[in-house]
Amino acid sequence: MKCKLCDERKAAIKRPKNGHAVCKECFFYVFEEEVHHTIVSNNLFKPGEKVAIGASGGKDSTVLAHVLTTLNKRYDYGLDLFLLSVDEGITGYRDDSLKTVELNKEYYQLPLLVISYEEIYGWTMDEIVKLVGLNNNCTFCGVFRRQALDRGAYKLGVDKITTGHNADDIAETVLMNILRGDFFRLSKCHKIITGEDDTMPRCKPLKYCYEKEIVMYAHLKKLDYFSTECSYAPQAYRGYVRELLKNMEKIRPSSIVDIIHSAEKMELDSDVKIPPKLSCTKCGFISSNKVCKACVLLDGLNKGRPKIAIGKKAIIAYEEDNKNQDEEVKEPEETKEAEETSGEISKSF
Amino acid sequence: METHPVPEVEEAKKGRTKPKKEIDSLDKIEAEGVEELQEKLKGMKISKKLKKKLLKEEAERQKILAYDPAFHCLKCKEKEGIIINRGDRSCESCFKQGCIHRFKTNLRNSLKIWKDNSNLICVSGGPNSMAMLHLMHVSLFGESQRKMFFKVHIVHIDDGVVYGWDEEKRNTNIQLFKDACEKYKFEYTILSLESVFDVEKLNPNTKEFTPPIEDSKEYVNHHYQSTEENAEKLRELLKYPSELCSSREDLIFNLKKWLLLDFALKFGFKKLLLGCTAVKVTSKVMSEIAKGRGLSLPNDVCFVDDRYLEDIKFMNPMRDYLLNEIQQYNKFNEVSVIERTSISLNNSKKAKKLPGFGSMNLLCEEFINELQVSNVQTVHTVLRTSNKLKLGIVEDESKNYCVLCYGLVDHATNILEVGSHIKSVSLEGELDLMESENDTWNTEFEQHLCFGCKRIMENAVDKERLIDSLPTFIKENAGL
Ligand SMILES: [Zn+2]
Ligand SMILES: [Zn+2]
Ligand SMILES: [Zn+2]
Ligand SMILES: [Zn+2]
């Protein structure tokens, strides 16, 4: 059978996205071109910008690094690319994946910054898990990682961060948010650029890439990536949703982008209150309360009562606690810890 | 509503020690149980009225003290709680009353049905709609303090053609429906699904429709039979949508909706009540999202969907009833139902191998049912999420309704939602690009469809013939 795209070479693979039989060369090319289309049609970058690639060593960020360097050359984006990795301090899992990131650094000749929980917060995930156990550790990790990336990005002096979130991740997050009742995040988790009004925007150039195609691309290109799941992440609930999504994809492959389309079209009712955007009075990073979730959690860790810090009322308790230092304590909005715990981030790196 | 026994005990004590002029000394009465209190009250100078009140309060207090949430009904705190719902127990009579009370509350508060006479109850004969029929009967004619006063008419669509039922099976089911209506003292009409091919005019965008039949009561207790020719047309049409992803089920659902709208317009009904219950609504949220129908989703699953012409509204009074509640309710009230097998359970090998037998609706329903077992808040949470979404209606001429499903016509946000934006690649790497989504959805008909319905067309067994076999009014609405 001849390739459906070039009609010359022999077809070697079936595209997971649409079932078309294509040759390897065409697959690579259209995969990259689709990312290019995503970048151009959404104005993700401006010439001369410094862009950090959030690199975990996993398949998504490895493919992202590969495709971005390729397109930067092919289309002369004029971007200054950097690799930015977070070292959570998880023995076995993170040291190995960081080795993969080191390889990428050599291969693509990109500067790499590794920023660790230990240097920012004074705690490694190994230590945190020892203290809080395996049930709540992901809460800590998610909150800390988000801020760690921001801090790393400032250190590098970049204009924005790109992350390796793919179409499956986004679709999964949409379904998760529906099931968790998190309508606020539901209304924004599909956005290709987030935090535009913050100082450090983030974008997802792989928004329309199917996970199956990313795996296929990485595999056929023989890219070095690290494929073990985080040793501390059981995430049973996400597992259910992941399986549902896989089943939906089996029934109709386009389900994945159809979910994204649905999310684009679902708007929050105008009566729904949106959490305010503030800066944390303690660390200065973005927060929806006076003190950000990361600072509250850290405070809990340092005072030896981490479990209390996870609760919803933790922020109020924190402010009560620190009333003396802090003059004008107002009742914080009772909103779900909005931006800074962004569950979406915790998955792919 | 979650009430716990502990504060109620305190409440009762407080009531007993409330300072009142004539009984200051009551604080000192220390009695345990009604009998002991009676004994102690004998020697006291207090009014009969107060005595009675105190005794009643003590009885109430004793009942609450004896109440065991792991055994007793939460509501009456006396009888054994045999039904467990979200951790709360209730006895049979409290459970039934609760169901009825909620139904009335929904009618009054969410559906705003009080006195009007233009309510049409759509009954498929399945467990949900038959439960609704019974609830409606009790709400209107039952013995209760708060009676409701409005008239309803019941309509049933005979969809035997879809299931390939023979004459006998069709008649048995129709008889079951008729018997229920007669038992509950309701007037009814029976329509045949294939009559949708006789709908003359019904256009969601120009708002034209067949003129109403004035002052006619011909529909009362009438069975509108259709022709074999129409039945054949329906069978032909159902050959062409894909058997996967619920395309066929959804098409049938929409045909029913058009037929109901046509009937409502002809005879002046304004409020159409459907029997969608919580699991159905919740699974629908999930499946519609997966089918790219996010724009119309809030309307499809809300209490009152008011996007239709001539102020017609589709309503879901049963939207917050759980599956086991319906099952229990029907069991206690001996409600009989029409048995159907899901349409998606088709025999093709390909479908059988897929999750949910290739049906998106079934897959999502199974998922929600499973999740509900491990997390009883699931359904509740999803309903709450969907309540926060903005309803969509056409306000200006830049938007249109889909001629197939009455959803809002919408387009891909990015062409990559449709698929690839690349048609072909030359050996030199030159790309032939798509210009718009119309390169994929390339018929005139598809321009009048929402994103979800365009996918139905794209995945059809034979798109041209599918369009060709649709009822004439639908084709006309798309300018064909
Ligand atoms: Zn090719
Ligand atoms: Zn902070
Ligand atoms: Zn009871
Ligand atoms: Zn439609």
Short mmCIF file of N, CA, C and O in Angstrom, two decimals, chain A residues 24-104:
data_model
loop_
_atom_site.label_atom_id
_atom_site.label_comp_id
_atom_site.label_asym_id
_atom_site.label_seq_id
_atom_site.Cartn_x
_atom_site.Cartn_y
_atom_site.Cartn_z
N LYS A 24 6.87 6.56 7.06
CA LYS A 24 7.52 7.15 8.22
C LYS A 24 7.86 8.62 7.99
O LYS A 24 7.59 9.48 8.82
N GLU A 25 8.48 8.89 6.85
CA GLU A 25 8.94 10.25 6.54
C GLU A 25 7.78 11.23 6.59
O GLU A 25 7.88 12.32 7.17
N CYS A 26 6.66 10.84 5.96
CA CYS A 26 5.50 11.73 5.96
C CYS A 26 4.95 11.91 7.37
O CYS A 26 4.53 12.99 7.75
N PHE A 27 4.96 10.80 8.14
CA PHE A 27 4.44 10.91 9.51
C PHE A 27 5.23 11.95 10.31
O PHE A 27 4.65 12.84 10.94
N PHE A 28 6.57 11.82 10.26
CA PHE A 28 7.40 12.79 10.98
C PHE A 28 7.06 14.21 10.54
O PHE A 28 6.87 15.11 11.34
N TYR A 29 7.00 14.35 9.23
CA TYR A 29 6.81 15.68 8.66
C TYR A 29 5.46 16.29 9.07
O TYR A 29 5.41 17.42 9.55
N VAL A 30 4.37 15.53 8.91
CA VAL A 30 3.06 16.11 9.25
C VAL A 30 2.92 16.31 10.76
O VAL A 30 2.30 17.28 11.20
N PHE A 31 3.53 15.42 11.51
CA PHE A 31 3.47 15.60 12.97
C PHE A 31 4.09 16.94 13.36
O PHE A 31 3.50 17.73 14.10
N GLU A 32 5.28 17.19 12.81
CA GLU A 32 5.96 18.46 13.11
C GLU A 32 5.17 19.65 12.56
O GLU A 32 5.00 20.67 13.23
N GLU A 33 4.64 19.48 11.34
CA GLU A 33 3.90 20.58 10.72
C GLU A 33 2.62 20.91 11.49
O GLU A 33 2.18 22.05 11.52
N GLU A 34 2.03 19.89 12.07
CA GLU A 34 0.82 20.16 12.86
C GLU A 34 1.16 20.95 14.12
O GLU A 34 0.41 21.83 14.53
N VAL A 35 2.31 20.65 14.71
CA VAL A 35 2.75 21.45 15.86
C VAL A 35 3.03 22.89 15.38
O VAL A 35 2.65 23.86 16.04
N HIS A 36 3.66 22.99 14.22
CA HIS A 36 3.92 24.32 13.66
C HIS A 36 2.62 25.09 13.47
O HIS A 36 2.51 26.26 13.83
N HIS A 37 1.63 24.42 12.92
CA HIS A 37 0.33 25.06 12.72
C HIS A 37 -0.26 25.51 14.07
O HIS A 37 -0.80 26.61 14.18
N THR A 38 -0.12 24.66 15.08
CA THR A 38 -0.61 25.01 16.42
C THR A 38 0.08 26.28 16.91
O THR A 38 -0.58 27.19 17.43
N ILE A 39 1.40 26.33 16.72
CA ILE A 39 2.16 27.48 17.20
C ILE A 39 1.76 28.76 16.46
O ILE A 39 1.47 29.79 17.07
N VAL A 40 1.68 28.65 15.13
CA VAL A 40 1.40 29.83 14.32
C VAL A 40 -0.04 30.30 14.51
O VAL A 40 -0.29 31.49 14.71
N SER A 41 -0.99 29.36 14.48
CA SER A 41 -2.39 29.79 14.56
C SER A 41 -2.74 30.34 15.93
O SER A 41 -3.75 31.02 16.08
N ASN A 42 -1.94 30.05 16.93
CA ASN A 42 -2.21 30.58 18.27
C ASN A 42 -1.23 31.68 18.70
O ASN A 42 -1.26 32.11 19.85
N ASN A 43 -0.36 32.08 17.78
CA ASN A 43 0.66 33.10 18.10
C ASN A 43 1.40 32.80 19.39
O ASN A 43 1.49 33.65 20.28
N LEU A 44 1.90 31.58 19.50
CA LEU A 44 2.52 31.20 20.77
C LEU A 44 3.82 31.96 21.03
O LEU A 44 4.14 32.26 22.17
N PHE A 45 4.58 32.23 19.96
CA PHE A 45 5.89 32.85 20.18
C PHE A 45 6.08 34.10 19.31
O PHE A 45 5.49 34.22 18.25
N LYS A 46 6.96 34.98 19.80
CA LYS A 46 7.40 36.12 18.99
C LYS A 46 8.89 35.96 18.73
O LYS A 46 9.60 35.41 19.58
N PRO A 47 9.39 36.46 17.58
CA PRO A 47 10.82 36.34 17.30
C PRO A 47 11.64 36.96 18.43
O PRO A 47 11.26 37.99 18.98
N GLY A 48 12.74 36.31 18.76
CA GLY A 48 13.63 36.85 19.78
C GLY A 48 13.27 36.47 21.19
O GLY A 48 13.98 36.83 22.13
N GLU A 49 12.17 35.77 21.36
CA GLU A 49 11.78 35.41 22.73
C GLU A 49 12.66 34.33 23.31
O GLU A 49 13.17 33.45 22.59
N LYS A 50 12.81 34.38 24.64
CA LYS A 50 13.50 33.31 25.34
C LYS A 50 12.44 32.37 25.90
O LYS A 50 11.52 32.81 26.60
N VAL A 51 12.57 31.10 25.58
CA VAL A 51 11.54 30.15 25.95
C VAL A 51 12.14 28.97 26.71
O VAL A 51 13.08 28.33 26.23
N ALA A 52 11.57 28.69 27.89
CA ALA A 52 12.02 27.52 28.64
C ALA A 52 11.14 26.33 28.30
O ALA A 52 9.92 26.45 28.24
N ILE A 53 11.78 25.19 28.04
CA ILE A 53 11.03 23.95 27.82
C ILE A 53 11.06 23.19 29.14
O ILE A 53 12.12 22.80 29.62
N GLY A 54 9.88 23.01 29.73
CA GLY A 54 9.82 22.25 30.96
C GLY A 54 10.17 20.81 30.65
O GLY A 54 9.43 20.12 29.95
N ALA A 55 11.32 20.33 31.12
CA ALA A 55 11.82 19.03 30.69
C ALA A 55 11.86 18.06 31.85
O ALA A 55 12.52 18.30 32.86
N SER A 56 11.11 16.97 31.71
CA SER A 56 11.09 15.98 32.78
C SER A 56 11.86 14.75 32.40
O SER A 56 12.08 13.88 33.23
N GLY A 57 12.26 14.67 31.15
CA GLY A 57 12.90 13.45 30.68
C GLY A 57 11.90 12.46 30.13
O GLY A 57 12.26 11.45 29.55
N GLY A 58 10.61 12.73 30.30
CA GLY A 58 9.56 11.85 29.79
C GLY A 58 9.36 12.05 28.29
O GLY A 58 9.95 12.93 27.69
N LYS A 59 8.47 11.24 27.71
CA LYS A 59 8.29 11.28 26.25
C LYS A 59 7.76 12.62 25.76
O LYS A 59 8.21 13.13 24.73
N ASP A 60 6.81 13.19 26.50
CA ASP A 60 6.19 14.42 26.02
C ASP A 60 7.19 15.57 25.94
O ASP A 60 7.30 16.22 24.90
N SER A 61 7.93 15.78 27.01
CA SER A 61 8.84 16.93 26.99
C SER A 61 10.03 16.65 26.09
O SER A 61 10.60 17.57 25.49
N THR A 62 10.40 15.37 25.94
CA THR A 62 11.49 15.04 25.02
C THR A 62 11.08 15.33 23.58
O THR A 62 11.82 15.94 22.80
N VAL A 63 9.87 14.90 23.22
CA VAL A 63 9.37 15.17 21.86
C VAL A 63 9.20 16.68 21.67
O VAL A 63 9.54 17.23 20.63
N LEU A 64 8.72 17.36 22.70
CA LEU A 64 8.57 18.81 22.60
C LEU A 64 9.91 19.48 22.32
O LEU A 64 10.02 20.34 21.43
N ALA A 65 10.95 19.07 23.06
CA ALA A 65 12.27 19.66 22.85
C ALA A 65 12.75 19.39 21.43
O ALA A 65 13.27 20.28 20.74
N HIS A 66 12.52 18.17 20.97
CA HIS A 66 12.97 17.80 19.63
C HIS A 66 12.24 18.60 18.56
O HIS A 66 12.86 19.17 17.66
N VAL A 67 10.91 18.65 18.66
CA VAL A 67 10.13 19.32 17.63
C VAL A 67 10.38 20.84 17.66
O VAL A 67 10.50 21.47 16.61
N LEU A 68 10.49 21.40 18.86
CA LEU A 68 10.72 22.85 18.93
C LEU A 68 12.07 23.24 18.34
O LEU A 68 12.17 24.22 17.61
N THR A 69 13.12 22.46 18.63
CA THR A 69 14.42 22.79 18.03
C THR A 69 14.36 22.63 16.51
O THR A 69 14.90 23.45 15.77
N THR A 70 13.67 21.57 16.05
CA THR A 70 13.53 21.34 14.61
C THR A 70 12.81 22.51 13.94
O THR A 70 13.28 23.05 12.93
N LEU A 71 11.65 22.89 14.51
CA LEU A 71 10.86 23.96 13.89
C LEU A 71 11.54 25.31 14.00
O LEU A 71 11.42 26.15 13.10
N ASN A 72 12.24 25.51 15.11
CA ASN A 72 12.95 26.78 15.30
C ASN A 72 13.95 26.99 14.16
O ASN A 72 14.11 28.11 13.67
N LYS A 73 14.56 25.88 13.72
CA LYS A 73 15.48 25.97 12.58
C LYS A 73 14.72 26.08 11.28
O LYS A 73 14.97 26.95 10.46
N ARG A 74 13.73 25.17 11.10
CA ARG A 74 13.04 25.10 9.81
C ARG A 74 12.33 26.41 9.48
O ARG A 74 12.30 26.84 8.35
N TYR A 75 11.73 27.03 10.46
CA TYR A 75 10.93 28.23 10.19
C TYR A 75 11.54 29.50 10.76
O TYR A 75 10.88 30.54 10.78
N ASP A 76 12.77 29.38 11.26
CA ASP A 76 13.43 30.58 11.74
C ASP A 76 12.59 31.36 12.75
O ASP A 76 12.39 32.56 12.62
N TYR A 77 12.07 30.66 13.76
CA TYR A 77 11.30 31.34 14.80
C TYR A 77 12.13 32.42 15.51
O TYR A 77 11.59 33.35 16.07
N GLY A 78 13.45 32.21 15.52
CA GLY A 78 14.31 33.12 16.25
C GLY A 78 14.16 33.00 17.76
O GLY A 78 14.25 33.99 18.49
N LEU A 79 13.91 31.80 18.23
CA LEU A 79 13.72 31.62 19.68
C LEU A 79 15.03 31.20 20.35
O LEU A 79 15.84 30.50 19.75
N ASP A 80 15.20 31.64 21.57
CA ASP A 80 16.29 31.21 22.42
C ASP A 80 15.73 30.14 23.34
O ASP A 80 14.97 30.47 24.25
N LEU A 81 16.07 28.89 23.10
CA LEU A 81 15.46 27.81 23.88
C LEU A 81 16.32 27.38 25.06
O LEU A 81 17.55 27.37 24.98
N PHE A 82 15.68 27.03 26.14
CA PHE A 82 16.36 26.53 27.35
C PHE A 82 15.64 25.29 27.85
O PHE A 82 14.44 25.15 27.63
N LEU A 83 16.37 24.43 28.51
CA LEU A 83 15.72 23.31 29.19
C LEU A 83 15.64 23.65 30.67
O LEU A 83 16.59 24.17 31.25
N LEU A 84 14.47 23.38 31.24
CA LEU A 84 14.28 23.67 32.67
C LEU A 84 13.70 22.44 33.35
O LEU A 84 12.63 21.96 32.97
N SER A 85 14.44 21.91 34.31
CA SER A 85 13.99 20.70 35.00
C SER A 85 13.82 20.96 36.48
O SER A 85 14.55 21.74 37.08
N VAL A 86 12.84 20.27 37.05
CA VAL A 86 12.63 20.37 38.49
C VAL A 86 13.09 19.07 39.11
O VAL A 86 12.69 17.99 38.67
N ASP A 87 13.93 19.18 40.10
CA ASP A 87 14.37 17.99 40.84
C ASP A 87 13.59 17.92 42.14
O ASP A 87 13.85 18.66 43.07
N GLU A 88 12.61 17.01 42.16
CA GLU A 88 11.74 16.91 43.34
C GLU A 88 12.46 16.23 44.49
O GLU A 88 12.00 16.30 45.63
N GLY A 89 13.55 15.56 44.18
CA GLY A 89 14.25 14.82 45.22
C GLY A 89 13.59 13.48 45.48
O GLY A 89 13.21 13.18 46.60
N ILE A 90 13.40 12.72 44.41
CA ILE A 90 12.83 11.38 44.56
C ILE A 90 13.88 10.39 44.08
O ILE A 90 14.18 10.33 42.89
N THR A 91 14.45 9.65 45.00
CA THR A 91 15.55 8.75 44.66
C THR A 91 15.06 7.72 43.66
O THR A 91 13.95 7.22 43.78
N GLY A 92 15.89 7.42 42.69
CA GLY A 92 15.52 6.41 41.70
C GLY A 92 14.74 7.01 40.55
O GLY A 92 15.18 6.99 39.42
N TYR A 93 13.61 7.62 40.86
CA TYR A 93 12.78 8.15 39.79
C TYR A 93 13.40 9.40 39.16
O TYR A 93 13.69 9.44 37.97
N ARG A 94 13.64 10.40 39.98
CA ARG A 94 14.09 11.64 39.40
C ARG A 94 15.56 11.63 38.96
O ARG A 94 15.89 12.19 37.95
N ASP A 95 16.44 10.94 39.72
CA ASP A 95 17.84 10.97 39.28
C ASP A 95 17.97 10.36 37.89
O ASP A 95 18.70 10.84 37.04
N ASP A 96 17.21 9.27 37.66
CA ASP A 96 17.31 8.63 36.35
C ASP A 96 16.76 9.50 35.25
O ASP A 96 17.34 9.61 34.17
N SER A 97 15.62 10.14 35.52
CA SER A 97 15.04 10.95 34.46
C SER A 97 15.90 12.20 34.21
O SER A 97 15.97 12.69 33.09
N LEU A 98 16.56 12.68 35.25
CA LEU A 98 17.43 13.84 35.05
C LEU A 98 18.63 13.48 34.17
O LEU A 98 19.11 14.31 33.40
N LYS A 99 19.06 12.24 34.25
CA LYS A 99 20.14 11.80 33.35
C LYS A 99 19.68 11.91 31.91
O LYS A 99 20.43 12.31 31.02
N THR A 100 18.42 11.55 31.66
CA THR A 100 17.87 11.67 30.31
C THR A 100 17.86 13.12 29.86
O THR A 100 18.17 13.42 28.70
N VAL A 101 17.50 14.00 30.78
CA VAL A 101 17.48 15.42 30.44
C VAL A 101 18.90 15.90 30.08
O VAL A 101 19.10 16.67 29.14
N GLU A 102 19.89 15.40 30.84
CA GLU A 102 21.29 15.73 30.55
C GLU A 102 21.67 15.32 29.13
O GLU A 102 22.34 16.07 28.40
N LEU A 103 21.21 14.14 28.73
CA LEU A 103 21.47 13.66 27.36
C LEU A 103 20.87 14.62 26.33
O LEU A 103 21.48 14.96 25.33
N ASN A 104 19.63 15.05 26.60
CA ASN A 104 18.95 15.98 25.70
C ASN A 104 19.72 17.29 25.58
O ASN A 104 19.84 17.86 24.50
#
